PDB file of N, CA and C in Angstrom:
ATOM      1  N   UNK A   1       0.837  -1.188  -0.240  1.00  0.00           N
ATOM      2  CA  UNK A   1       0.174   0.115   0.156  1.00  0.00           C
ATOM      3  C   UNK A   1       0.701   1.203  -0.237  1.00  0.00           C
ATOM      4  N   UNK A   2       0.651   2.116  -0.827  1.00  0.00           N
ATOM      5  CA  UNK A   2       1.341   3.562  -0.891  1.00  0.00           C
ATOM      6  C   UNK A   2       0.566   4.275   0.283  1.00  0.00           C
ATOM      7  N   UNK A   3       1.848   5.007   0.564  1.00  0.00           N
ATOM      8  CA  UNK A   3       0.887   6.178   1.731  1.00  0.00           C
ATOM      9  C   UNK A   3       0.597   7.284   1.115  1.00  0.00           C
ATOM     10  N   UNK A   4      -0.498   8.080   1.869  1.00  0.00           N
ATOM     11  CA  UNK A   4      -1.069   9.314   1.269  1.00  0.00           C
ATOM     12  C   UNK A   4      -0.455  10.315   0.417  1.00  0.00           C
ATOM     13  N   UNK A   5       0.732  10.446   1.056  1.00  0.00           N
ATOM     14  CA  UNK A   5       1.852  11.295   0.060  1.00  0.00           C
ATOM     15  C   UNK A   5       2.413  10.574  -0.796  1.00  0.00           C
ATOM     16  N   UNK A   6       2.195   9.428  -1.101  1.00  0.00           N
ATOM     17  CA  UNK A   6       3.109   8.879  -1.959  1.00  0.00           C
ATOM     18  C   UNK A   6       4.554   8.637  -2.007  1.00  0.00           C
ATOM     19  N   UNK A   7       5.122   8.901  -0.534  1.00  0.00           N
ATOM     20  CA  UNK A   7       6.430   8.887  -0.440  1.00  0.00           C
ATOM     21  C   UNK A   7       7.366   7.664   0.106  1.00  0.00           C
ATOM     22  N   UNK A   8       5.996   6.665   0.893  1.00  0.00           N
ATOM     23  CA  UNK A   8       6.438   5.439   1.336  1.00  0.00           C
ATOM     24  C   UNK A   8       5.686   4.379   1.121  1.00  0.00           C
ATOM     25  N   UNK A   9       5.831   3.101   1.308  1.00  0.00           N
ATOM     26  CA  UNK A   9       5.215   1.848   1.401  1.00  0.00           C
ATOM     27  C   UNK A   9       5.051   1.459   2.620  1.00  0.00           C
ATOM     28  N   UNK A  10       3.503   0.827   2.736  1.00  0.00           N
ATOM     29  CA  UNK A  10       3.185   0.038   4.007  1.00  0.00           C
ATOM     30  C   UNK A  10       2.922  -0.997   3.778  1.00  0.00           C
ATOM     31  N   UNK A  11       3.773  -2.160   4.436  1.00  0.00           N
ATOM     32  CA  UNK A  11       3.520  -3.692   4.057  1.00  0.00           C
ATOM     33  C   UNK A  11       2.097  -4.260   4.348  1.00  0.00           C
ATOM     34  N   UNK A  12       1.586  -4.720   3.183  1.00  0.00           N
ATOM     35  CA  UNK A  12      -0.136  -5.090   3.596  1.00  0.00           C
ATOM     36  C   UNK A  12       0.052  -6.485   3.445  1.00  0.00           C
ATOM     37  N   UNK A  13       0.548  -7.208   2.788  1.00  0.00           N
ATOM     38  CA  UNK A  13       0.475  -8.729   2.427  1.00  0.00           C
ATOM     39  C   UNK A  13       2.151  -9.290   2.587  1.00  0.00           C
ATOM     40  N   UNK A  14       2.127 -10.568   2.433  1.00  0.00           N
ATOM     41  CA  UNK A  14       3.314 -11.503   2.414  1.00  0.00           C
ATOM     42  C   UNK A  14       3.337 -11.818   3.916  1.00  0.00           C
ATOM     43  N   UNK A  15       4.544 -12.383   4.388  1.00  0.00           N
ATOM     44  CA  UNK A  15       4.788 -12.901   5.661  1.00  0.00           C
ATOM     45  C   UNK A  15       4.538 -12.505   6.861  1.00  0.00           C
ATOM     46  N   UNK A  16       4.895 -10.702   6.637  1.00  0.00           N
ATOM     47  CA  UNK A  16       5.150 -10.000   7.657  1.00  0.00           C
ATOM     48  C   UNK A  16       4.792  -8.419   7.548  1.00  0.00           C
ATOM     49  N   UNK A  17       2.783  -8.387   7.366  1.00  0.00           N
ATOM     50  CA  UNK A  17       2.087  -7.212   7.172  1.00  0.00           C
ATOM     51  C   UNK A  17       2.266  -6.323   8.321  1.00  0.00           C
ATOM     52  N   UNK A  18       1.909  -5.186   7.853  1.00  0.00           N
ATOM     53  CA  UNK A  18       1.905  -4.369   9.135  1.00  0.00           C
ATOM     54  C   UNK A  18       0.347  -4.697  10.190  1.00  0.00           C
ATOM     55  N   UNK A  19       0.677  -4.723  11.111  1.00  0.00           N
ATOM     56  CA  UNK A  19      -0.585  -5.252  12.258  1.00  0.00           C
ATOM     57  C   UNK A  19      -1.928  -4.441  11.978  1.00  0.00           C
ATOM     58  N   UNK A  20      -1.764  -3.341  11.709  1.00  0.00           N
ATOM     59  CA  UNK A  20      -3.100  -2.078  12.150  1.00  0.00           C
ATOM     60  C   UNK A  20      -3.608  -2.098  10.577  1.00  0.00           C
ATOM     61  N   UNK A  21      -3.151  -2.249   9.400  1.00  0.00           N
ATOM     62  CA  UNK A  21      -3.549  -2.350   7.989  1.00  0.00           C
ATOM     63  C   UNK A  21      -5.172  -2.330   8.047  1.00  0.00           C
ATOM     64  N   UNK A  22      -5.867  -3.113   8.640  1.00  0.00           N
ATOM     65  CA  UNK A  22      -7.167  -3.881   8.433  1.00  0.00           C
ATOM     66  C   UNK A  22      -7.609  -3.256   9.477  1.00  0.00           C
ATOM     67  N   UNK A  23      -7.540  -2.582  10.360  1.00  0.00           N
ATOM     68  CA  UNK A  23      -8.203  -2.202  11.958  1.00  0.00           C
ATOM     69  C   UNK A  23      -8.944  -1.164  11.558  1.00  0.00           C
ATOM     70  N   UNK A  24      -9.924  -0.628  11.459  1.00  0.00           N
ATOM     71  CA  UNK A  24     -10.925   0.735  11.183  1.00  0.00           C
ATOM     72  C   UNK A  24     -10.333   1.324  12.137  1.00  0.00           C
ATOM     73  N   UNK A  25     -10.631   2.568  11.669  1.00  0.00           N
ATOM     74  CA  UNK A  25      -9.974   4.010  12.525  1.00  0.00           C
ATOM     75  C   UNK A  25      -8.887   4.170  12.872  1.00  0.00           C
ATOM     76  N   UNK A  26      -7.792   3.284  12.589  1.00  0.00           N
ATOM     77  CA  UNK A  26      -6.429   3.308  12.455  1.00  0.00           C
ATOM     78  C   UNK A  26      -5.716   3.678  11.173  1.00  0.00           C
ATOM     79  N   UNK A  27      -4.523   4.109  11.526  1.00  0.00           N
ATOM     80  CA  UNK A  27      -3.881   4.524   9.905  1.00  0.00           C
ATOM     81  C   UNK A  27      -3.052   3.160  10.026  1.00  0.00           C
ATOM     82  N   UNK A  28      -2.804   3.020   8.742  1.00  0.00           N
ATOM     83  CA  UNK A  28      -2.296   1.918   8.373  1.00  0.00           C
ATOM     84  C   UNK A  28      -0.756   1.926   8.819  1.00  0.00           C
ATOM     85  N   UNK A  29       0.012   3.040   8.860  1.00  0.00           N
ATOM     86  CA  UNK A  29       1.073   3.102   9.285  1.00  0.00           C
ATOM     87  C   UNK A  29       1.565   2.805  10.528  1.00  0.00           C
ATOM     88  N   UNK A  30       0.650   2.685  11.706  1.00  0.00           N
ATOM     89  CA  UNK A  30       0.900   2.232  12.993  1.00  0.00           C
ATOM     90  C   UNK A  30       1.287   0.827  12.999  1.00  0.00           C
ATOM     91  N   UNK A  31       2.337   0.502  13.855  1.00  0.00           N
ATOM     92  CA  UNK A  31       2.919  -0.503  14.053  1.00  0.00           C
ATOM     93  C   UNK A  31       2.823  -1.200  15.494  1.00  0.00           C
ATOM     94  N   UNK A  32       3.184  -0.252  16.248  1.00  0.00           N
ATOM     95  CA  UNK A  32       2.965  -0.265  17.798  1.00  0.00           C
ATOM     96  C   UNK A  32       2.309   0.819  18.303  1.00  0.00           C
ATOM     97  N   UNK A  33       1.845   0.775  19.569  1.00  0.00           N
ATOM     98  CA  UNK A  33       1.285   1.824  20.144  1.00  0.00           C
ATOM     99  C   UNK A  33       1.327   2.330  21.850  1.00  0.00           C
ATOM    100  N   UNK A  34       1.110   2.992  22.562  1.00  0.00           N
ATOM    101  CA  UNK A  34       1.116   3.127  23.921  1.00  0.00           C
ATOM    102  C   UNK A  34       2.480   3.685  24.164  1.00  0.00           C
ATOM    103  N   UNK A  35       3.170   4.240  23.406  1.00  0.00           N
ATOM    104  CA  UNK A  35       4.641   4.921  23.395  1.00  0.00           C
ATOM    105  C   UNK A  35       3.977   6.525  23.991  1.00  0.00           C
ATOM    106  N   UNK A  36       5.009   7.022  25.011  1.00  0.00           N
ATOM    107  CA  UNK A  36       3.996   8.659  25.257  1.00  0.00           C
ATOM    108  C   UNK A  36       4.974   9.879  24.285  1.00  0.00           C
ATOM    109  N   UNK A  37       6.428   9.384  24.256  1.00  0.00           N
ATOM    110  CA  UNK A  37       7.160  10.707  23.190  1.00  0.00           C
ATOM    111  C   UNK A  37       8.382   9.725  22.602  1.00  0.00           C
ATOM    112  N   UNK A  38       7.926   8.808  21.742  1.00  0.00           N
ATOM    113  CA  UNK A  38       9.215   8.229  20.878  1.00  0.00           C
ATOM    114  C   UNK A  38       9.981   8.926  20.558  1.00  0.00           C
ATOM    115  N   UNK A  39      11.337   9.169  20.932  1.00  0.00           N
ATOM    116  CA  UNK A  39      12.489  10.337  20.728  1.00  0.00           C
ATOM    117  C   UNK A  39      13.468   9.901  19.712  1.00  0.00           C
ATOM    118  N   UNK A  40      14.125   8.695  19.574  1.00  0.00           N
ATOM    119  CA  UNK A  40      14.951   7.987  19.050  1.00  0.00           C
ATOM    120  C   UNK A  40      14.820   6.635  18.819  1.00  0.00           C
ATOM    121  N   UNK A  41      15.295   6.229  17.290  1.00  0.00           N
ATOM    122  CA  UNK A  41      14.639   4.958  16.909  1.00  0.00           C
ATOM    123  C   UNK A  41      15.904   4.515  16.398  1.00  0.00           C
ATOM    124  N   UNK A  42      16.154   3.245  16.467  1.00  0.00           N
ATOM    125  CA  UNK A  42      17.579   2.576  16.034  1.00  0.00           C
ATOM    126  C   UNK A  42      17.356   1.168  15.461  1.00  0.00           C
ATOM    127  N   UNK A  43      17.949   0.552  14.871  1.00  0.00           N
ATOM    128  CA  UNK A  43      17.653  -0.993  14.373  1.00  0.00           C
ATOM    129  C   UNK A  43      18.829  -1.372  14.893  1.00  0.00           C
ATOM    130  N   UNK A  44      18.792  -2.967  15.585  1.00  0.00           N
ATOM    131  CA  UNK A  44      20.161  -3.721  15.558  1.00  0.00           C
ATOM    132  C   UNK A  44      20.038  -4.807  14.207  1.00  0.00           C
ATOM    133  N   UNK A  45      21.168  -4.547  13.382  1.00  0.00           N
ATOM    134  CA  UNK A  45      21.124  -5.180  11.970  1.00  0.00           C
ATOM    135  C   UNK A  45      21.142  -6.481  12.251  1.00  0.00           C
ATOM    136  N   UNK A  46      21.889  -6.928  13.602  1.00  0.00           N
ATOM    137  CA  UNK A  46      22.031  -8.193  13.371  1.00  0.00           C
ATOM    138  C   UNK A  46      20.501  -9.180  13.980  1.00  0.00           C
ATOM    139  N   UNK A  47      19.920  -8.753  14.530  1.00  0.00           N
ATOM    140  CA  UNK A  47      18.633  -9.471  15.051  1.00  0.00           C
ATOM    141  C   UNK A  47      17.590  -8.799  14.448  1.00  0.00           C
ATOM    142  N   UNK A  48      17.783  -7.823  13.507  1.00  0.00           N
ATOM    143  CA  UNK A  48      16.972  -6.948  13.044  1.00  0.00           C
ATOM    144  C   UNK A  48      15.451  -6.607  14.118  1.00  0.00           C
ATOM    145  N   UNK A  49      16.007  -6.287  15.279  1.00  0.00           N
ATOM    146  CA  UNK A  49      15.289  -5.327  16.084  1.00  0.00           C
ATOM    147  C   UNK A  49      15.027  -3.896  16.274  1.00  0.00           C
ATOM    148  N   UNK A  50      13.917  -3.435  16.330  1.00  0.00           N
ATOM    149  CA  UNK A  50      13.954  -1.701  16.421  1.00  0.00           C
ATOM    150  C   UNK A  50      13.699  -1.561  18.201  1.00  0.00           C
ATOM    151  N   UNK A  51      14.791  -0.667  18.226  1.00  0.00           N
ATOM    152  CA  UNK A  51      14.668  -0.408  19.400  1.00  0.00           C
ATOM    153  C   UNK A  51      14.549   1.359  19.484  1.00  0.00           C
ATOM    154  N   UNK A  52      13.520   1.858  20.597  1.00  0.00           N
ATOM    155  CA  UNK A  52      13.023   3.276  20.551  1.00  0.00           C
ATOM    156  C   UNK A  52      13.463   3.648  22.124  1.00  0.00           C
ATOM    157  N   UNK A  53      14.024   4.675  21.913  1.00  0.00           N
ATOM    158  CA  UNK A  53      14.145   6.035  23.117  1.00  0.00           C
ATOM    159  C   UNK A  53      12.655   6.384  23.588  1.00  0.00           C
ATOM    160  N   UNK A  54      11.719   6.558  24.411  1.00  0.00           N
ATOM    161  CA  UNK A  54      10.603   6.893  24.615  1.00  0.00           C
ATOM    162  C   UNK A  54      10.516   8.054  26.312  1.00  0.00           C
ATOM    163  N   UNK A  55      10.259   9.378  25.945  1.00  0.00           N
ATOM    164  CA  UNK A  55      10.508   9.937  26.847  1.00  0.00           C
ATOM    165  C   UNK A  55       9.239   9.985  27.712  1.00  0.00           C
ATOM    166  N   UNK A  56       9.782  10.093  29.013  1.00  0.00           N
ATOM    167  CA  UNK A  56       8.610   9.919  30.082  1.00  0.00           C
ATOM    168  C   UNK A  56       7.678  11.173  30.396  1.00  0.00           C
ATOM    169  N   UNK A  57       7.119  11.081  31.359  1.00  0.00           N
ATOM    170  CA  UNK A  57       6.367  11.845  32.185  1.00  0.00           C
ATOM    171  C   UNK A  57       6.796  13.158  32.664  1.00  0.00           C
ATOM    172  N   UNK A  58       7.185  12.374  33.918  1.00  0.00           N
ATOM    173  CA  UNK A  58       7.983  13.544  34.934  1.00  0.00           C
ATOM    174  C   UNK A  58       9.395  12.195  34.929  1.00  0.00           C
ATOM    175  N   UNK A  59       9.654  11.260  35.620  1.00  0.00           N
ATOM    176  CA  UNK A  59      10.696  10.664  36.383  1.00  0.00           C
ATOM    177  C   UNK A  59      11.417   9.620  35.412  1.00  0.00           C
ATOM    178  N   UNK A  60      10.307   9.076  34.504  1.00  0.00           N
ATOM    179  CA  UNK A  60      10.629   7.734  33.837  1.00  0.00           C
ATOM    180  C   UNK A  60      10.991   7.655  32.518  1.00  0.00           C
ATOM    181  N   UNK A  61      11.884   7.278  31.788  1.00  0.00           N
ATOM    182  CA  UNK A  61      12.367   7.116  30.668  1.00  0.00           C
ATOM    183  C   UNK A  61      12.532   5.289  30.425  1.00  0.00           C
ATOM    184  N   UNK A  62      11.983   5.385  29.176  1.00  0.00           N
ATOM    185  CA  UNK A  62      12.269   4.245  28.844  1.00  0.00           C
ATOM    186  C   UNK A  62      13.108   3.594  27.540  1.00  0.00           C
ATOM    187  N   UNK A  63      13.562   2.289  27.223  1.00  0.00           N
ATOM    188  CA  UNK A  63      14.169   2.000  26.375  1.00  0.00           C
ATOM    189  C   UNK A  63      13.091   0.780  25.686  1.00  0.00           C
ATOM    190  N   UNK A  64      12.564   0.717  24.999  1.00  0.00           N
ATOM    191  CA  UNK A  64      11.917  -0.319  24.522  1.00  0.00           C
ATOM    192  C   UNK A  64      12.397  -1.179  23.265  1.00  0.00           C
ATOM    193  N   UNK A  65      12.055  -2.297  23.342  1.00  0.00           N
ATOM    194  CA  UNK A  65      12.153  -3.310  22.122  1.00  0.00           C
ATOM    195  C   UNK A  65      11.040  -3.405  21.210  1.00  0.00           C
ATOM    196  N   UNK A  66      10.983  -2.640  20.264  1.00  0.00           N
ATOM    197  CA  UNK A  66       9.251  -2.583  19.646  1.00  0.00           C
ATOM    198  C   UNK A  66       8.901  -3.886  19.176  1.00  0.00           C
ATOM    199  N   UNK A  67       7.848  -4.047  19.323  1.00  0.00           N
ATOM    200  CA  UNK A  67       7.212  -5.343  18.637  1.00  0.00           C
ATOM    201  C   UNK A  67       6.100  -5.128  17.920  1.00  0.00           C
ATOM    202  N   UNK A  68       6.302  -5.643  16.780  1.00  0.00           N
ATOM    203  CA  UNK A  68       4.810  -5.507  15.851  1.00  0.00           C
ATOM    204  C   UNK A  68       3.390  -5.594  16.886  1.00  0.00           C
ATOM    205  N   UNK A  69       2.742  -4.625  16.654  1.00  0.00           N
ATOM    206  CA  UNK A  69       1.190  -4.760  17.260  1.00  0.00           C
ATOM    207  C   UNK A  69       1.306  -4.512  18.809  1.00  0.00           C
ATOM    208  N   UNK A  70       2.265  -4.217  19.194  1.00  0.00           N
ATOM    209  CA  UNK A  70       2.177  -4.133  20.937  1.00  0.00           C
ATOM    210  C   UNK A  70       1.764  -2.955  21.357  1.00  0.00           C
ATOM    211  N   UNK A  71       1.041  -2.973  22.547  1.00  0.00           N
ATOM    212  CA  UNK A  71       0.652  -2.024  23.364  1.00  0.00           C
ATOM    213  C   UNK A  71       1.798  -1.541  24.312  1.00  0.00           C
ATOM    214  N   UNK A  72       2.400  -0.592  24.790  1.00  0.00           N
ATOM    215  CA  UNK A  72       3.527   0.025  25.559  1.00  0.00           C
ATOM    216  C   UNK A  72       2.804   0.495  26.876  1.00  0.00           C
ATOM    217  N   UNK A  73       1.415   0.553  26.821  1.00  0.00           N
ATOM    218  CA  UNK A  73       0.853   0.914  28.468  1.00  0.00           C
ATOM    219  C   UNK A  73       0.469   2.739  28.619  1.00  0.00           C
ATOM    220  N   UNK A  74       1.185   3.314  27.930  1.00  0.00           N
ATOM    221  CA  UNK A  74       0.800   4.980  28.542  1.00  0.00           C
ATOM    222  C   UNK A  74      -0.669   5.098  27.286  1.00  0.00           C
ATOM    223  N   UNK A  75      -1.460   5.774  28.439  1.00  0.00           N
ATOM    224  CA  UNK A  75      -1.749   6.656  29.320  1.00  0.00           C
ATOM    225  C   UNK A  75      -1.581   5.693  30.487  1.00  0.00           C
ATOM    226  N   UNK A  76      -1.932   4.454  30.277  1.00  0.00           N
ATOM    227  CA  UNK A  76      -2.082   4.328  32.032  1.00  0.00           C
ATOM    228  C   UNK A  76      -1.158   3.458  32.711  1.00  0.00           C
ATOM    229  N   UNK A  77       0.088   3.275  32.120  1.00  0.00           N
ATOM    230  CA  UNK A  77       1.516   2.903  32.814  1.00  0.00           C
ATOM    231  C   UNK A  77       2.384   3.599  32.070  1.00  0.00           C
ATOM    232  N   UNK A  78       3.503   3.706  32.885  1.00  0.00           N
ATOM    233  CA  UNK A  78       4.991   4.339  32.642  1.00  0.00           C
ATOM    234  C   UNK A  78       5.999   3.712  33.251  1.00  0.00           C
ATOM    235  N   UNK A  79       6.727   3.189  32.758  1.00  0.00           N
ATOM    236  CA  UNK A  79       7.870   1.965  33.015  1.00  0.00           C
ATOM    237  C   UNK A  79       7.036   1.076  33.637  1.00  0.00           C
ATOM    238  N   UNK A  80       7.225   0.486  34.964  1.00  0.00           N
ATOM    239  CA  UNK A  80       6.473  -0.415  35.338  1.00  0.00           C
ATOM    240  C   UNK A  80       5.405   0.163  36.627  1.00  0.00           C
ATOM    241  N   UNK A  81       5.270   1.309  36.669  1.00  0.00           N
ATOM    242  CA  UNK A  81       4.024   2.178  37.454  1.00  0.00           C
ATOM    243  C   UNK A  81       2.945   2.534  37.045  1.00  0.00           C
ATOM    244  N   UNK A  82       1.954   2.334  37.688  1.00  0.00           N
ATOM    245  CA  UNK A  82       0.683   3.075  37.018  1.00  0.00           C
ATOM    246  C   UNK A  82       0.197   4.480  37.174  1.00  0.00           C
ATOM    247  N   UNK A  83      -0.180   4.814  36.402  1.00  0.00           N
ATOM    248  CA  UNK A  83      -0.244   6.497  35.988  1.00  0.00           C
ATOM    249  C   UNK A  83      -1.384   6.850  36.394  1.00  0.00           C
ATOM    250  N   UNK A  84      -1.356   7.727  37.673  1.00  0.00           N
ATOM    251  CA  UNK A  84      -2.803   8.550  38.325  1.00  0.00           C
ATOM    252  C   UNK A  84      -3.384   9.483  37.302  1.00  0.00           C
ATOM    253  N   UNK A  85      -3.997   9.420  36.355  1.00  0.00           N
ATOM    254  CA  UNK A  85      -4.683  10.763  35.854  1.00  0.00           C
ATOM    255  C   UNK A  85      -5.044  11.619  36.938  1.00  0.00           C
ATOM    256  N   UNK A  86      -5.920  11.365  37.829  1.00  0.00           N
ATOM    257  CA  UNK A  86      -6.354  12.241  38.779  1.00  0.00           C
ATOM    258  C   UNK A  86      -5.244  12.809  39.440  1.00  0.00           C
ATOM    259  N   UNK A  87      -4.373  12.645  39.613  1.00  0.00           N
ATOM    260  CA  UNK A  87      -3.046  13.227  40.350  1.00  0.00           C
ATOM    261  C   UNK A  87      -1.913  13.875  39.664  1.00  0.00           C
ATOM    262  N   UNK A  88      -2.647  14.192  38.334  1.00  0.00           N
ATOM    263  CA  UNK A  88      -1.744  15.132  37.575  1.00  0.00           C
ATOM    264  C   UNK A  88      -0.314  14.274  36.820  1.00  0.00           C
ATOM    265  N   UNK A  89      -1.161  13.490  36.751  1.00  0.00           N
ATOM    266  CA  UNK A  89       0.162  12.295  35.992  1.00  0.00           C
ATOM    267  C   UNK A  89       1.040  11.762  36.857  1.00  0.00           C
ATOM    268  N   UNK A  90       0.944  11.472  38.262  1.00  0.00           N
ATOM    269  CA  UNK A  90       2.130  11.192  38.866  1.00  0.00           C
ATOM    270  C   UNK A  90       1.996   9.421  38.851  1.00  0.00           C
ATOM    271  N   UNK A  91       3.078   9.153  39.033  1.00  0.00           N
ATOM    272  CA  UNK A  91       3.339   7.670  39.099  1.00  0.00           C
ATOM    273  C   UNK A  91       3.291   6.968  40.789  1.00  0.00           C
ATOM    274  N   UNK A  92       3.052   5.664  40.745  1.00  0.00           N
ATOM    275  CA  UNK A  92       2.927   5.237  42.388  1.00  0.00           C
ATOM    276  C   UNK A  92       4.051   5.265  43.053  1.00  0.00           C
ATOM    277  N   UNK A  93       5.333   5.461  42.714  1.00  0.00           N
ATOM    278  CA  UNK A  93       6.185   6.033  43.606  1.00  0.00           C
ATOM    279  C   UNK A  93       5.999   7.647  44.103  1.00  0.00           C
ATOM    280  N   UNK A  94       5.476   8.646  43.024  1.00  0.00           N
ATOM    281  CA  UNK A  94       5.240   9.524  43.646  1.00  0.00           C
ATOM    282  C   UNK A  94       4.426   9.681  44.620  1.00  0.00           C
ATOM    283  N   UNK A  95       3.586   8.963  44.475  1.00  0.00           N
ATOM    284  CA  UNK A  95       2.468   9.029  45.909  1.00  0.00           C
ATOM    285  C   UNK A  95       3.034   8.848  46.884  1.00  0.00           C
ATOM    286  N   UNK A  96       4.053   7.934  46.942  1.00  0.00           N
ATOM    287  CA  UNK A  96       4.455   6.920  48.297  1.00  0.00           C
ATOM    288  C   UNK A  96       5.946   7.724  48.384  1.00  0.00           C
ATOM    289  N   UNK A  97       5.936   8.783  48.366  1.00  0.00           N
ATOM    290  CA  UNK A  97       7.594   8.940  48.572  1.00  0.00           C
ATOM    291  C   UNK A  97       8.026   8.940  50.059  1.00  0.00           C
ATOM    292  N   UNK A  98       8.989   8.540  49.955  1.00  0.00           N
ATOM    293  CA  UNK A  98       9.771   8.015  51.562  1.00  0.00           C
ATOM    294  C   UNK A  98      10.182   9.299  52.414  1.00  0.00           C
ATOM    295  N   UNK A  99       9.456   9.339  53.417  1.00  0.00           N
ATOM    296  CA  UNK A  99       9.574  10.328  54.542  1.00  0.00           C
ATOM    297  C   UNK A  99      10.584  10.117  55.491  1.00  0.00           C
ATOM    298  N   UNK A 100      11.113  11.231  55.968  1.00  0.00           N
ATOM    299  CA  UNK A 100      12.242  11.371  56.970  1.00  0.00           C
ATOM    300  C   UNK A 100      11.678  11.313  58.411  1.00  0.00           C
ATOM    301  N   UNK A 101      12.182  10.856  59.130  1.00  0.00           N
ATOM    302  CA  UNK A 101      11.724  11.299  60.432  1.00  0.00           C
ATOM    303  C   UNK A 101      12.790  11.998  61.198  1.00  0.00           C
ATOM    304  N   UNK A 102      12.184  12.756  62.098  1.00  0.00           N
ATOM    305  CA  UNK A 102      12.972  13.919  62.510  1.00  0.00           C
ATOM    306  C   UNK A 102      14.101  13.474  63.197  1.00  0.00           C
ATOM    307  N   UNK A 103      14.227  12.213  63.657  1.00  0.00           N
ATOM    308  CA  UNK A 103      15.675  11.953  64.261  1.00  0.00           C
ATOM    309  C   UNK A 103      16.756  11.565  63.348  1.00  0.00           C
ATOM    310  N   UNK A 104      16.289  11.988  62.003  1.00  0.00           N
ATOM    311  CA  UNK A 104      17.576  11.309  60.852  1.00  0.00           C
ATOM    312  C   UNK A 104      18.430  12.779  60.590  1.00  0.00           C
ATOM    313  N   UNK A 105      19.646  12.250  60.939  1.00  0.00           N
ATOM    314  CA  UNK A 105      20.388  13.722  60.798  1.00  0.00           C
ATOM    315  C   UNK A 105      21.334  13.677  59.347  1.00  0.00           C
ATOM    316  N   UNK A 106      21.557  14.479  58.579  1.00  0.00           N
ATOM    317  CA  UNK A 106      22.538  14.614  57.359  1.00  0.00           C
ATOM    318  C   UNK A 106      23.482  15.200  57.506  1.00  0.00           C
TER     319      UNK A 106
END
């Protein structure tokens, strides 16, 4: 399938078609979803694996091995923690930060 602007092709047939080509209301270019802000992409030429740096919301950054059709969880998860939308996007560790007792001296 040729892209709308005619500048690239989207694999639609053969042994490894793009997973969202036939899903209604999805763009056929979608390969995986649930990434917040994929910043850098690279390929491992030996394993033919795509690796992506995903910029986090507050404290979390991710390096993901991209898998065809995968959901990486954002906006429900960031890293391995749940994101709490009603708490301005905080994650579990941000809601339960350790507190110091009055007897601790630094």
